[in-house]
Structure formats: C-alpha cells, structure tokens
Amino acid sequence: MAEIPNRRALLGATAGALVTGALAAPTASAVPRDRVTIASPNGRLRMTVRVADGRLCYQVTRHGRVVVGLSGLGLDLAGRPSLTSGLVLESARSRTIDERWRPVWGPDALVRNHARECVVRTVQPATGLRLDLIVRVFDDGVGFRYRLPAQAGLATYTVTAERTEFRLPPTARSWSLAAGTDWNADERHYRQAPLADVRTAQTPLSLATRSGDHIVVHEAALIDYPSMTLAADGDRPGTLTSELISLPDGAKAHLEGEFSTPWRTLVIVGRPGDLAESHLIENLNEPCALTDTSWISAGTYVGVWWELQRRHTTWTEGPRHGATTERVMRYIDLAKEAGARSVLAEGWNTNAGGNWTGQDFLTPRDDFDLAEVLRYARANGVGFTAHNETRGFVDYYEQHLDTIFARYAELGIHAVKTGYATKFVLGGVNRSHFDQEAVRHYQRVVETAARHQIMIIAHEAIKPTGLARTYPNMMTSEGVAGMEQHNYMGRLGNPPEQATILPFTRFMGGPADYTPGVLNVTWDPAGLGTRVQTTSAAQLALYSIFFSPQQMLADTPENYHSHPGFAFLKDMPASWDETRFLDCVIGDYTVATRRKGHTWYLGAITDEHDRTLRVPLRFLGRGRYTAEIYSDAADTDWHDNPLPIDVRTLTVQASTVLKLRLVAGGGAAIRFRPAPR
C-alpha cells in the first residue's frame, strides 16, 4: 500500500524529487510603497501587483504591451469586512525556481519548472486581518493564489465570495463553455465569440487577441475548494470575475487555519501550439506525493463500451448482455493483439444499468465469471479495469470505498473507471459536482485508490487542474464532449471543428478520456440514426492530438479486424518522450506530433472545410525515416462516404515537406520510424 502524506503538509511543500533543480533563497525587499513587479525568467512577461485605493490589484504585460489590464483581487469572509478594501502592502519576498522533473507519465519525459516567485503580504489595519498573494511568473504565463496565514480570529471561517478579476481585451476571439453546475456542464461544445459577448464561462477559457497573443484562463491545484467559473462584469466589457460554485448552504468554502486557495492561472503565449505544449498548470502543483509509483503504468485500453453506446449489447442482464465472460475474453484477445494494457467491462457487476441502484461493485453478474476473466487476462499479459458507475449515489460509494478498493487489490485489479452521471448525493444532499464537498470527494477517491495501488479513470468528474503531478494514479478524466456525444446527438454531435478547439481549451488542465478510435464511423446496429461526425482517418489522427495516459481504442473487435486503420493503432503509446504542436489555428485545423523513443506519430485534422496543409518534417532526427501514412482516400467524403482510407509508405527525412490533403471532417495519421540502413 502506498503512503499518502498529510494533505496540509503537502500543500506547504516547495520541492520534490528532481532530476536537476535549484530554489534560490528568498530575499526580502524593503517595504514597498504601493507596488511590486515580478518579471519572467526571460524578462518578456511581467506581472505588477499593487494596492490601489486600499484594494489589491494586478496587471500583466508581454513585450511591454498590456495583456491583462489592472484587475482587482480579494476575498469576502462571512461576518468580516471584505478583504477587497482597506489593505496596505506590507512586504514582499522573492525567489527563483528552476528545476527539471520527470513525470510518471506525460506528453513529455522531462519538464522544466522555471519561474520567479514573489510572496506579497498585505494587512487590513482596521481589523488586523492578513492576506498574502503568492505570485509565480513563467515565460509562458502567470499563476497566483491567495494565502490566509495562521492568525488570531481565523481558526474557522467561511468564504462567501472570491473577487478575482481578469480584465482582458473585449475584442479578443474566445472559445468557452457557459458556466454551469450540472453534472455535464463540461460536456458541451465550445462556442466561439468575441469576449465581450461572453456572459459566463467554465474554465479553461481561451482567447486570441488582435495583437497576436493567445491566453487561457484556468486554475491549478484544485483541492478543498470549489471550482472557479467566470462571470462578465456588465459595466466593463472584457472584464470577468471569479464565481465559485456554492455549497447547498450558499457558502463557497468552509475552512480552518492557514489555507492557500488554488492557483489562478493565465497561460500567455504567441502561438496556439505554445498553449498546448505548456506545462505551467502542472508546474503549479506539488511534486509527486507517492513514495512508490512502480505500479502506475500508461497504456491503451479496450473494452465493452462502444457496443453499449450503440445499443448492440446492453448493460443489463439478458440475451444481449455485453459484459459476459465470453465477450470480455474476446476483448482480452483484442487487447493482446493491439498491445493494449487493459480491458474495461461496463455492466459486469450486479444491478449495473437500468436505474443503477443496489450495486455493490464487488458482486459479478451470473454470466460474468470474474475469476476466469482475471485468470485469462493475466495469462495474456492484460489488466482488468473495473467500472464503478455510482450514478450519483456518492454516500454509499464513500462508505464502502476502502472495502471495494481493498478487494480489488487482493484480486490484482489496479484500474477503476468511476462515474457520477445525473446527480451527486453526498452528505444526504443532492449537490453540484463542482462544489467544495464534491472536490473533497474526488480527492478522497484518488488518495484511497493510491493506498491500494489503483489507477483512476474518472467520468463526469471535475475538470483537471494538474493534480496528476501530485497524484499520478489520477490518470485521466472525462469532463469533455467526447465520443459518446456522437452516439446520442447524431448530426448535432461533435462537429469536426470541436476537435481542433479541444487541445487549446479542455486539455489545458490535463488529459481527457475522449475515447477515440471508432473506425467504423457509420456503424449503427440498432438503427439509431446517428453516427460519428468524422472520417475514419480523422479518428486515427486523434491519438497524436488528444493526450491521455489511459487512452481507449474504443471500437469493437469486429470493427477493428475489418478496417485497415487498425494496424496504425497496434502498440500505440499513451505516454510520450516529446510533444510538439506544429501548425494550428484554433477552430480550423491542428497538426501535432509526438515521439516515443525513435518513433514519431503525427496527426492532422481539419474542421468542416477541405484543406491542403504543407507540413515540414524538421522535428525528425538525422537520417532517413519510413513514413506510414493513413489518410482520407480520393473518394472519401465526410457526409456520404467517410470510411475509405488510403495507406501508403514514403521514405522521408528532416528536410522533407509533406503535402497533406484533408477532406472536411477528415485527417491524416502518420508513423515515422527510422529506415533500415
């Protein structure tokens, strides 16, 4: 069993196991007059913190140009004067952070964490209340958080509002989801609009300004605090204010003693690709809390899922039950053939499906021999992922969590897919999936799972905020309009442009279990009249564009074996040594490449328009490479003929420029291997 440190001790940590690193000793400045400026390591990005008329404020510039105008800061605590007025800047302490660390898994094998930090201390003389602002400025953005230090009169207290402002260019193009408290608030389509037209937003919120800056507003290290949404200030176009999700009693957070909020983050870069390559949000999380991570492994997985979505089989028992012993063993054979690490079986346990009541997550169905499935999986070098769909009965799940996970550990089950569809009954109250108690629950699941060496794939779960750096058994989560949207919504399912938006929005916080890889995009065994709104080649391209350390090959064994694209998915990596986003225009097209060892994988996708892209291969190393290209065929048509795929092989090198023809809703997937000498 893994050891989990005290969470408050963890929040106070500053460094972990590093490859190389240095933390400069903090230096105290003279008492500042009314402002402090913190520059990024390369000096191009600057954040100025000041007190204006008693309110703590900040401003961010890039290349000397204002990108975030003077924006107010502060908190409201119940029964106390607001910490948005009457403050005095007392002191500032600065240091430099420069370290390199190796993730347990990730899009890059080595990450640099390089920032200038400043702790700005303020006091409200009229009450004696103290409020610190901790700022970190990176070359690609800023993070800041509030800290309420230990002080008399704050043994217990309640946050009633957070007053963080983001004064952004109102004319910027934005991509956002409307703020919500429902279980599926993050499972909607990103809308493009001038920022001035955005009334509310989930985070991440992404922008492209007229001056060429690309900005993402989000948060990092969300622990013991409600999720942050954004609300427009009607009197100041482009100004958004933090709006925390309320508890059932109307409060935002009930806290004790010294406390640091999550980081408020602004990734600020020139290229869209720099957004997708940023590690800022991960770097604002604490180092790995687990003393042993040898049991955590990235990889692809297959399983009884898409056939359930398409109503070919059922979650419930009966003649068409999907998760039978025989059927799951068929998927184990598929996993072995594909080089996948694990097999998921939804509907394996009693009372799964239907109204989802009365589940115990331990008792198999009569037609599912768990012991035989586990034996067969082990014999074939494949793991088993247990499905725990709580259906929002969270109290029961919490009360039995240790028992469930302990039994899984005894059985050799080291992966669980959790689910919280429709409601969230915790503490006897149906609450938002995003309030403080919900956040605490997700954290308890991850920590309990770690004690029993279990990896988590979380569905309907709260958005990622980089916590996988600290708890790398939190592998991936949904919180996205993923593949199942194609199943339910038909032509109103995910339009092709959504895939070109997601790397610069939802994926900014961390990996997503989008469940790509449906190659027979027109398969409709139950006559639902819906289909996947891409070509088959575009599905292959998503493996280079969407990152997840537990990445599903979502189609069925029969559909894979009848499709030439299956060859591309065999032995597909799910953790990478290097990632680069090459040519990208948010909402139009995306080209990304990832390296594992000496092999590169490239994916290119487009929106609802045909495109021809020129892709220089400068990322390749020396020598010649064999390029296996899977692309839309000459007669492929997204609407009427999406299945044809062209497979060809070329010899290329770093000086080669590929010309890729993409049909609307289509794509291309390429594997580059060093050519034999």
XYZ file of C-alpha atoms in Angstrom:
677
model
C 0.000 0.000 0.000
C 1.301 3.426 -0.958
C 1.836 6.064 1.677
C -0.091 9.339 1.411
C 1.303 12.318 3.310
C -0.821 14.733 5.287
C -2.535 16.941 2.724
C -1.852 20.223 4.530
C 1.809 19.278 4.870
C 1.835 18.572 1.151
C 0.395 21.982 0.337
C 3.239 23.572 2.248
C 5.933 21.707 0.318
C 8.083 23.517 -2.222
C 10.151 20.834 -3.912
C 10.160 17.129 -4.600
C 12.372 14.564 -6.251
C 14.110 16.395 -9.088
C 16.345 15.494 -11.980
C 18.135 18.806 -11.546
C 16.970 21.874 -9.731
C 17.635 24.927 -7.711
C 15.495 27.029 -5.426
C 17.127 30.334 -4.697
C 16.870 31.509 -1.102
C 14.022 34.002 -0.661
C 15.073 37.620 -0.479
C 13.062 40.216 1.388
C 12.573 43.585 -0.220
C 12.328 46.841 1.613
C 8.747 47.692 2.487
C 7.319 48.587 -0.956
C 5.461 51.820 -1.429
C 2.446 50.540 -3.330
C 3.607 48.045 -5.975
C 5.853 45.088 -6.800
C 6.810 43.917 -10.321
C 7.797 40.309 -10.964
C 9.462 39.501 -14.301
C 9.564 36.104 -16.017
C 12.961 34.400 -16.330
C 13.387 35.711 -19.894
C 12.083 39.150 -18.877
C 9.370 39.301 -21.551
C 6.384 38.770 -19.259
C 5.792 40.945 -16.203
C 3.155 40.978 -13.500
C 2.790 44.063 -11.332
C 0.977 43.805 -8.006
C -0.134 46.980 -6.305
C -2.599 48.379 -3.784
C -4.889 50.983 -5.351
C -7.269 52.823 -3.003
C -6.918 50.023 -0.485
C -7.572 47.176 -2.948
C -5.011 44.627 -4.042
C -4.731 44.650 -7.871
C -2.533 43.217 -10.609
C -1.600 43.852 -14.227
C 0.244 41.678 -16.756
C 2.338 42.861 -19.704
C 4.017 40.918 -22.509
C 6.763 42.541 -24.559
C 5.812 45.771 -22.827
C 2.206 45.533 -24.043
C -0.662 45.236 -21.538
C -2.430 41.888 -21.939
C -4.314 41.864 -18.622
C -5.397 45.309 -17.500
C -5.464 46.459 -13.891
C -7.669 43.855 -12.201
C -8.932 43.672 -8.638
C -8.227 40.900 -6.139
C -9.654 39.847 -2.794
C -11.888 37.580 -0.752
C -15.055 38.002 1.287
C -15.272 36.146 4.601
C -18.537 35.735 6.480
C -19.064 38.233 9.279
C -15.926 40.264 8.485
C -15.107 43.345 6.422
C -14.302 42.468 2.827
C -10.663 41.828 2.010
C -11.119 43.932 -1.118
C -10.632 47.248 0.658
C -8.585 48.911 3.368
C -5.459 46.864 2.626
C -1.863 48.023 2.980
C 1.088 46.446 1.172
C 3.409 45.336 3.955
C 6.304 43.332 2.449
C 7.432 41.171 -0.460
C 9.773 38.178 -0.581
C 11.122 36.861 -3.873
C 12.929 33.766 -5.093
C 13.727 31.931 -8.328
C 12.505 28.399 -9.039
C 14.448 26.384 -11.615
C 14.085 22.625 -11.603
C 13.641 19.732 -14.003
C 11.435 16.803 -13.093
C 10.358 13.556 -14.717
C 6.616 12.797 -14.742
C 5.469 9.259 -14.054
C 3.703 9.676 -17.408
C 3.019 12.653 -19.623
C 3.299 14.301 -23.029
C 7.000 14.990 -22.332
C 9.502 12.835 -20.462
C 11.267 15.821 -18.873
C 9.635 19.036 -17.661
C 11.318 22.285 -16.713
C 9.741 24.343 -13.926
C 11.304 27.790 -14.207
C 9.649 30.821 -12.617
C 10.167 33.883 -10.469
C 8.093 33.848 -7.315
C 7.055 36.655 -5.031
C 5.057 36.443 -1.817
C 3.267 39.754 -1.327
C 1.952 40.320 2.192
C -0.861 42.716 2.966
C -2.724 43.652 6.121
C -6.032 45.340 6.807
C -5.105 47.704 9.656
C -8.703 48.282 10.738
C -9.212 44.584 11.554
C -5.681 43.175 11.694
C -6.604 40.544 9.073
C -3.726 39.421 6.877
C -3.925 38.289 3.259
C -0.959 37.095 1.218
C -0.744 36.846 -2.557
C 1.719 34.281 -3.908
C 2.760 35.023 -7.499
C 4.767 32.926 -9.949
C 5.715 34.337 -13.335
C 6.850 31.901 -16.027
C 7.993 32.636 -19.557
C 4.608 31.380 -20.770
C 2.249 32.807 -18.171
C 1.479 33.556 -14.558
C -0.091 31.857 -11.573
C -1.235 33.474 -8.346
C -3.045 32.282 -5.263
C -4.361 33.721 -2.031
C -2.992 32.563 1.297
C -4.711 33.264 4.575
C -1.858 32.822 7.056
C -2.406 31.464 10.550
C -3.678 34.358 12.613
C -5.813 35.160 15.617
C -9.534 35.009 14.920
C -9.270 32.705 11.897
C -9.399 29.268 13.474
C -12.511 28.535 11.387
C -14.054 30.769 8.770
C -16.271 30.788 5.689
C -15.502 32.182 2.253
C -18.633 33.791 0.831
C -17.089 35.156 -2.374
C -13.846 35.410 -4.265
C -13.334 38.738 -6.063
C -10.602 37.889 -8.577
C -10.882 39.909 -11.783
C -9.455 39.252 -15.244
C -9.525 42.411 -17.345
C -8.986 41.101 -20.858
C -9.332 42.604 -24.366
C -13.095 42.660 -25.130
C -12.439 42.322 -28.860
C -10.485 39.071 -28.456
C -11.914 35.922 -30.012
C -12.859 33.489 -27.279
C -13.673 29.792 -27.005
C -15.749 28.941 -23.969
C -18.444 26.857 -22.321
C -21.226 28.602 -20.424
C -20.798 28.224 -16.661
C -22.957 25.546 -15.085
C -23.486 23.402 -12.018
C -24.968 20.332 -13.715
C -23.125 17.026 -13.905
C -22.500 17.534 -17.617
C -21.528 21.227 -17.543
C -18.161 20.436 -19.151
C -19.638 18.029 -21.707
C -20.806 20.661 -24.175
C -19.478 22.248 -27.325
C -17.090 25.174 -27.160
C -18.553 28.318 -28.686
C -16.524 30.961 -30.482
C -17.488 34.589 -29.808
C -15.956 37.998 -29.113
C -15.058 38.067 -25.435
C -17.444 40.999 -24.938
C -20.331 38.620 -25.777
C -19.392 36.010 -23.150
C -21.672 36.279 -20.130
C -20.410 33.292 -18.125
C -17.741 30.651 -18.668
C -16.360 27.460 -17.262
C -12.603 27.372 -17.146
C -10.474 26.852 -19.142
C -11.459 29.913 -21.179
C -9.254 30.556 -24.222
C -8.633 33.776 -26.165
C -6.824 35.042 -29.248
C -6.236 38.795 -29.239
C -5.892 41.122 -32.206
C -2.266 41.734 -31.242
C -1.451 38.041 -31.624
C -1.475 36.898 -28.005
C -3.109 33.606 -27.066
C -4.391 33.413 -23.491
C -6.006 30.688 -21.381
C -7.653 31.444 -18.016
C -7.865 28.430 -15.728
C -6.881 27.212 -12.257
C -4.315 24.803 -10.846
C -4.159 22.564 -7.772
C -7.891 22.496 -7.001
C -8.003 20.948 -3.529
C -10.521 21.548 -0.702
C -12.120 24.478 -2.536
C -14.939 24.950 -5.056
C -14.407 25.045 -8.786
C -13.990 28.518 -10.295
C -16.237 29.767 -13.071
C -16.230 33.242 -14.607
C -18.937 35.895 -14.857
C -18.847 39.022 -17.023
C -18.924 42.467 -15.479
C -21.759 44.140 -17.355
C -20.284 47.604 -16.915
C -16.780 46.712 -18.138
C -16.693 44.682 -21.380
C -13.931 42.083 -21.325
C -13.710 42.017 -17.528
C -14.524 38.665 -15.958
C -14.820 37.954 -12.238
C -14.337 34.633 -10.458
C -17.565 32.961 -9.400
C -17.168 29.977 -7.085
C -19.678 27.115 -7.065
C -21.797 27.298 -3.903
C -22.377 24.645 -1.287
C -26.017 23.785 -0.540
C -25.981 26.324 2.342
C -24.968 29.118 -0.045
C -21.399 29.426 1.250
C -18.458 28.910 -1.070
C -15.982 27.194 1.282
C -15.736 26.329 4.975
C -12.078 26.413 6.032
C -9.807 26.062 9.057
C -6.468 27.655 9.936
C -3.865 28.622 7.358
C -5.106 27.969 3.849
C -3.942 28.549 0.291
C -6.513 28.677 -2.482
C -5.983 27.025 -5.859
C -3.798 28.968 -8.261
C -5.499 31.322 -10.708
C -3.637 30.800 -13.968
C -3.070 32.742 -17.172
C -1.121 30.968 -19.892
C 0.019 33.759 -22.243
C 1.905 32.914 -25.447
C 2.234 33.871 -29.103
C 1.353 30.615 -30.908
C -1.658 28.365 -30.327
C 0.802 25.459 -30.268
C 2.599 27.014 -27.306
C -0.650 26.777 -25.327
C -0.924 23.042 -25.932
C 2.764 22.495 -25.101
C 2.678 24.470 -21.839
C 3.413 22.764 -18.507
C 2.510 25.811 -16.411
C -0.537 24.257 -14.751
C 1.317 21.039 -13.889
C 4.237 23.053 -12.501
C 1.934 24.899 -10.102
C 1.011 21.598 -8.481
C 3.145 19.968 -5.808
C 5.614 17.175 -6.646
C 4.560 13.542 -6.542
C 3.157 12.561 -3.146
C 3.550 8.800 -3.663
C 6.664 7.064 -2.429
C 6.226 4.184 -4.882
C 4.894 4.683 -8.408
C 6.169 1.462 -9.955
C 2.601 0.119 -10.180
C 1.361 3.070 -12.258
C 1.546 2.403 -15.991
C 0.302 4.327 -19.002
C -1.196 2.473 -21.914
C -4.107 1.983 -24.236
C -7.184 0.016 -23.242
C -10.129 -1.638 -24.981
C -13.440 -2.821 -23.674
C -17.171 -3.323 -23.622
C -18.297 0.273 -24.083
C -18.954 1.495 -27.640
C -21.150 -1.509 -28.376
C -23.237 -0.479 -25.341
C -23.452 3.103 -26.546
C -24.629 1.874 -29.952
C -27.193 -0.449 -28.274
C -25.663 -3.501 -29.930
C -25.470 -5.006 -26.449
C -26.834 -3.942 -23.050
C -25.545 -3.054 -19.593
C -28.329 -5.157 -18.073
C -28.548 -8.938 -17.960
C -30.410 -10.744 -20.684
C -29.879 -12.241 -24.125
C -27.967 -9.168 -25.346
C -25.858 -8.535 -22.220
C -22.443 -7.176 -23.238
C -20.144 -7.922 -20.296
C -20.328 -11.692 -20.377
C -17.344 -13.903 -19.696
C -17.112 -14.920 -23.340
C -17.425 -11.384 -24.698
C -14.877 -9.855 -22.320
C -12.417 -12.629 -23.143
C -12.874 -11.629 -26.800
C -11.758 -8.119 -25.841
C -8.791 -9.564 -23.953
C -7.725 -11.213 -27.217
C -8.117 -7.831 -28.916
C -6.020 -6.141 -26.223
C -3.221 -8.653 -26.663
C -3.281 -8.210 -30.442
C -3.329 -4.407 -30.159
C -0.691 -4.169 -27.445
C -3.251 -2.618 -25.070
C -2.640 -2.717 -21.326
C -6.167 -3.278 -20.029
C -9.758 -4.309 -20.730
C -12.758 -2.362 -19.446
C -16.059 -4.118 -18.819
C -19.080 -1.896 -18.231
C -22.077 -3.786 -16.871
C -20.043 -6.547 -15.228
C -21.450 -6.143 -11.696
C -24.933 -6.802 -10.365
C -27.555 -4.085 -10.911
C -25.412 -2.109 -13.345
C -27.691 -0.489 -15.908
C -31.379 0.196 -15.565
C -31.790 2.535 -12.604
C -28.271 1.626 -11.359
C -29.478 1.074 -7.762
C -28.357 -1.685 -5.425
C -24.841 -2.036 -6.813
C -22.076 -3.183 -4.503
C -19.248 -3.037 -7.086
C -17.974 -6.417 -5.907
C -20.565 -8.992 -6.958
C -20.339 -10.117 -10.608
C -23.344 -10.927 -12.737
C -24.256 -14.607 -13.122
C -22.960 -14.651 -16.705
C -19.667 -12.981 -15.800
C -17.042 -15.220 -14.197
C -14.706 -12.624 -12.699
C -12.142 -15.174 -11.526
C -11.912 -16.725 -15.001
C -11.716 -13.330 -16.712
C -8.894 -12.243 -14.400
C -7.067 -15.537 -14.930
C -7.369 -15.254 -18.709
C -6.292 -11.610 -18.648
C -3.184 -12.382 -16.558
C -2.275 -15.264 -18.847
C -2.310 -12.833 -21.769
C -0.457 -10.015 -20.032
C -3.548 -7.805 -19.852
C -5.057 -5.939 -16.890
C -8.708 -5.508 -15.953
C -10.419 -2.139 -15.417
C -13.452 -2.337 -13.140
C -16.356 0.006 -13.852
C -17.838 1.793 -10.815
C -20.783 3.875 -12.065
C -22.165 5.375 -8.843
C -24.995 7.110 -10.733
C -24.561 9.842 -8.147
C -25.180 7.656 -5.068
C -21.961 9.011 -3.608
C -22.691 8.404 0.078
C -22.820 4.651 -0.456
C -19.627 4.748 -2.512
C -17.736 6.716 0.144
C -18.888 4.425 2.943
C -17.642 1.333 1.103
C -14.720 2.785 -0.831
C -11.959 1.233 1.268
C -13.642 -2.171 1.195
C -14.135 -2.059 -2.579
C -10.586 -0.975 -3.359
C -9.037 -3.367 -0.847
C -10.826 -6.286 -2.502
C -9.754 -5.134 -5.958
C -6.150 -5.014 -4.758
C -6.452 -8.589 -3.474
C -7.759 -9.665 -6.875
C -4.989 -7.876 -8.753
C -7.295 -5.197 -10.213
C -5.294 -1.974 -10.470
C -7.572 0.287 -12.529
C -11.074 1.642 -11.931
C -13.322 3.777 -14.113
C -15.611 5.817 -11.886
C -18.817 7.548 -12.944
C -21.173 10.150 -11.443
C -23.890 10.622 -14.052
C -27.108 12.543 -13.369
C -26.838 13.538 -9.697
C -24.403 13.827 -6.776
C -25.905 12.819 -3.431
C -23.219 13.414 -0.817
C -23.954 14.063 2.843
C -27.583 13.234 2.111
C -27.820 16.250 -0.202
C -28.006 16.333 -3.995
C -25.354 18.931 -4.732
C -23.284 20.265 -7.610
C -20.456 18.088 -8.901
C -18.270 21.175 -8.597
C -18.725 22.446 -5.017
C -16.184 22.148 -2.193
C -17.537 18.852 -0.847
C -17.587 17.303 -4.314
C -13.968 18.356 -4.834
C -13.096 16.792 -1.485
C -14.804 13.564 -2.518
C -12.851 13.256 -5.769
C -9.665 13.821 -3.785
C -10.592 11.131 -1.249
C -11.186 8.653 -4.077
C -7.765 9.349 -5.580
C -5.984 9.110 -2.225
C -7.831 5.926 -1.230
C -7.066 4.411 -4.615
C -3.382 5.254 -4.201
C -3.252 3.435 -0.868
C -4.451 0.311 -2.669
C -2.325 0.860 -5.802
C -5.273 1.597 -8.060
C -5.332 3.945 -11.055
C -8.422 6.082 -11.664
C -10.246 6.987 -14.886
C -12.936 9.419 -13.711
C -16.062 10.195 -15.712
C -18.343 13.186 -15.233
C -15.628 14.261 -12.790
C -14.487 17.753 -12.017
C -12.176 19.322 -14.584
C -8.445 18.546 -14.278
C -6.176 21.192 -12.771
C -2.794 19.462 -12.971
C -3.185 17.406 -9.792
C -1.911 14.325 -11.603
C 1.609 15.646 -10.965
C 0.990 15.101 -7.251
C -1.210 12.014 -7.572
C -0.166 10.294 -10.822
C -2.659 7.466 -10.204
C -5.293 10.044 -11.223
C -4.761 9.026 -14.808
C -7.443 10.782 -16.808
C -10.993 12.109 -16.609
C -13.897 12.895 -18.859
C -15.269 16.425 -18.455
C -15.465 16.727 -22.234
C -17.947 16.318 -25.062
C -16.322 13.059 -26.082
C -17.140 10.199 -28.407
C -20.458 9.358 -26.769
C -21.833 12.715 -27.947
C -21.668 11.349 -31.488
C -23.796 8.439 -30.366
C -26.548 10.438 -28.680
C -26.788 13.544 -30.849
C -26.310 12.469 -34.457
C -25.657 15.448 -36.717
C -25.846 17.597 -33.591
C -22.981 15.564 -32.143
C -19.461 16.924 -32.052
C -18.895 18.946 -35.222
C -15.393 18.454 -36.657
C -14.217 21.890 -35.507
C -14.540 20.809 -31.858
C -11.528 18.501 -32.132
C -9.457 21.449 -33.383
C -10.510 23.502 -30.328
C -10.059 20.991 -27.502
C -6.206 20.925 -27.322
C -6.286 24.661 -26.545
C -9.222 24.571 -24.106
C -10.229 21.437 -22.184
C -6.826 19.722 -22.495
C -5.074 22.736 -20.937
C -5.874 21.380 -17.472
C -4.819 17.819 -18.138
C -5.637 14.643 -20.065
C -9.135 13.679 -21.157
C -10.724 10.279 -21.666
C -12.261 11.280 -25.001
C -12.368 7.592 -26.078
C -11.280 7.981 -29.720
C -10.585 5.271 -32.263
C -14.037 4.435 -33.646
C -13.013 3.412 -37.166
C -16.369 2.189 -38.434
C -17.867 5.650 -38.010
C -21.179 4.712 -39.657
C -21.816 1.553 -37.599
C -25.457 1.676 -36.456
C -26.525 -1.823 -35.380
C -29.650 -0.630 -33.530
C -30.848 1.769 -36.211
C -30.422 4.846 -34.010
C -29.893 7.125 -36.997
C -26.696 8.582 -35.505
C -23.025 8.251 -36.432
C -19.587 9.651 -35.703
C -19.152 13.019 -37.420
C -15.630 12.438 -38.811
C -13.884 10.277 -41.362
C -12.088 7.129 -40.240
C -8.683 8.705 -40.888
C -9.508 11.593 -38.549
C -10.118 9.079 -35.748
C -6.563 7.782 -36.147
C -5.185 11.329 -36.109
C -6.713 11.987 -32.672
C -4.122 9.737 -30.994
C -1.428 12.338 -31.675
C -3.672 15.317 -30.925
C -5.518 14.233 -27.747
C -3.388 13.141 -24.787
C -4.418 10.583 -22.198
C -2.164 8.135 -20.326
C -5.109 5.713 -20.353
C -6.131 6.065 -23.998
C -9.004 3.981 -25.270
C -9.209 2.072 -28.519
C -12.961 2.475 -28.444
C -14.255 0.346 -31.329
C -15.279 -3.308 -31.229
C -13.079 -6.300 -32.144
C -15.168 -6.967 -35.240
C -14.924 -3.389 -36.491
C -11.172 -3.245 -35.918
C -10.467 -6.510 -37.697
C -12.349 -5.353 -40.779
C -10.579 -1.993 -41.049
C -7.051 -1.334 -42.416
C -6.566 1.516 -39.942
C -6.317 -0.937 -37.043
C -2.677 -1.572 -37.974
C -1.830 2.028 -37.027
C -3.265 1.578 -33.519
C -1.257 -1.507 -32.626
C 1.304 -0.785 -29.875
C 0.162 2.850 -29.753
C 1.999 4.709 -26.944
C -0.018 6.572 -24.301
C 2.897 8.362 -22.634
C 5.451 10.260 -24.657
C 9.043 11.488 -24.650
C 8.348 14.668 -26.598
C 5.316 16.566 -27.907
C 5.122 19.378 -30.456
C 2.102 21.188 -31.840
C 3.215 22.380 -35.247
C 0.710 24.252 -37.392
C -2.526 25.122 -35.605
C -5.390 27.569 -35.982
C -7.923 27.134 -33.186
C -11.241 26.040 -34.625
C -9.819 25.434 -38.113
C -7.090 22.782 -38.119
C -4.463 21.189 -35.888
C -1.213 19.372 -36.637
C 0.606 17.719 -33.728
C 3.429 15.226 -33.420
C 4.627 13.091 -30.511
C 7.751 10.985 -30.071
C 8.242 7.706 -28.230
C 11.814 6.514 -28.383
C 12.931 6.925 -32.001
C 9.406 6.747 -33.435
C 7.280 9.812 -34.181
C 3.495 9.890 -34.590
C 1.796 12.787 -36.372
C -1.878 13.698 -36.530
C -3.560 16.335 -38.688
C -7.265 17.196 -38.591
C -9.467 19.873 -40.100
C -12.863 21.388 -39.391
C -15.849 21.329 -41.762
C -13.711 22.565 -44.672
C -11.353 20.790 -47.063
C -7.716 21.794 -46.570
C -4.320 21.061 -48.026
C -1.527 21.501 -45.487
C 2.221 21.654 -46.030
C 3.981 20.003 -43.082
C 7.784 20.415 -42.776
C 9.372 17.438 -41.017
C 12.129 19.403 -39.265
C 11.289 17.637 -35.978
C 12.759 14.366 -37.285
C 16.274 13.449 -36.306
C 19.155 12.750 -38.668
C 18.878 10.075 -41.263
C 16.012 8.674 -43.261
C 12.617 7.591 -41.948
C 9.872 5.350 -43.236
C 6.566 7.217 -43.094
C 3.426 5.065 -42.851
C 0.633 7.409 -43.916
C -3.056 6.755 -43.215
C -5.161 9.427 -44.884
C -8.530 10.096 -46.457
C -8.822 8.391 -49.830
C -9.577 10.200 -53.078
C -13.291 9.360 -52.785
C -13.639 9.931 -49.030
C -16.439 12.302 -48.095
C -17.261 13.208 -44.500
C -21.033 13.205 -45.053
C -21.593 10.480 -47.616
C -18.525 8.225 -47.766
C -16.427 8.587 -44.585
C -14.904 5.083 -44.377
C -12.363 4.841 -47.234
C -8.788 5.231 -46.103
C -5.596 5.367 -48.124
C -2.483 3.656 -46.731
C 0.890 4.387 -48.288
C 4.571 4.376 -47.359
C 7.191 7.011 -48.141
C 10.858 7.467 -47.318
C 11.393 10.934 -45.806
C 13.915 12.987 -43.841
C 14.021 16.181 -41.828
C 14.229 18.317 -44.984
C 11.042 16.795 -46.426
C 7.855 18.853 -46.623
C 4.745 16.669 -46.742
C 1.652 17.802 -48.574
C -1.457 16.534 -46.777
C -4.865 16.748 -48.384
C -7.593 16.698 -45.734
C -11.247 16.426 -46.644
C -13.802 18.230 -44.484
C -14.139 16.403 -41.168
C -11.100 14.367 -42.106
C -7.491 13.898 -41.186
C -4.222 12.083 -41.600
C -2.194 9.923 -39.233
C 1.482 9.138 -39.820
C 4.015 6.933 -38.052
C 7.693 7.737 -38.723
C 10.228 5.002 -37.997
C 13.968 5.162 -38.662
C 14.562 3.499 -42.019
C 16.803 0.410 -42.092
C 20.332 1.241 -43.175
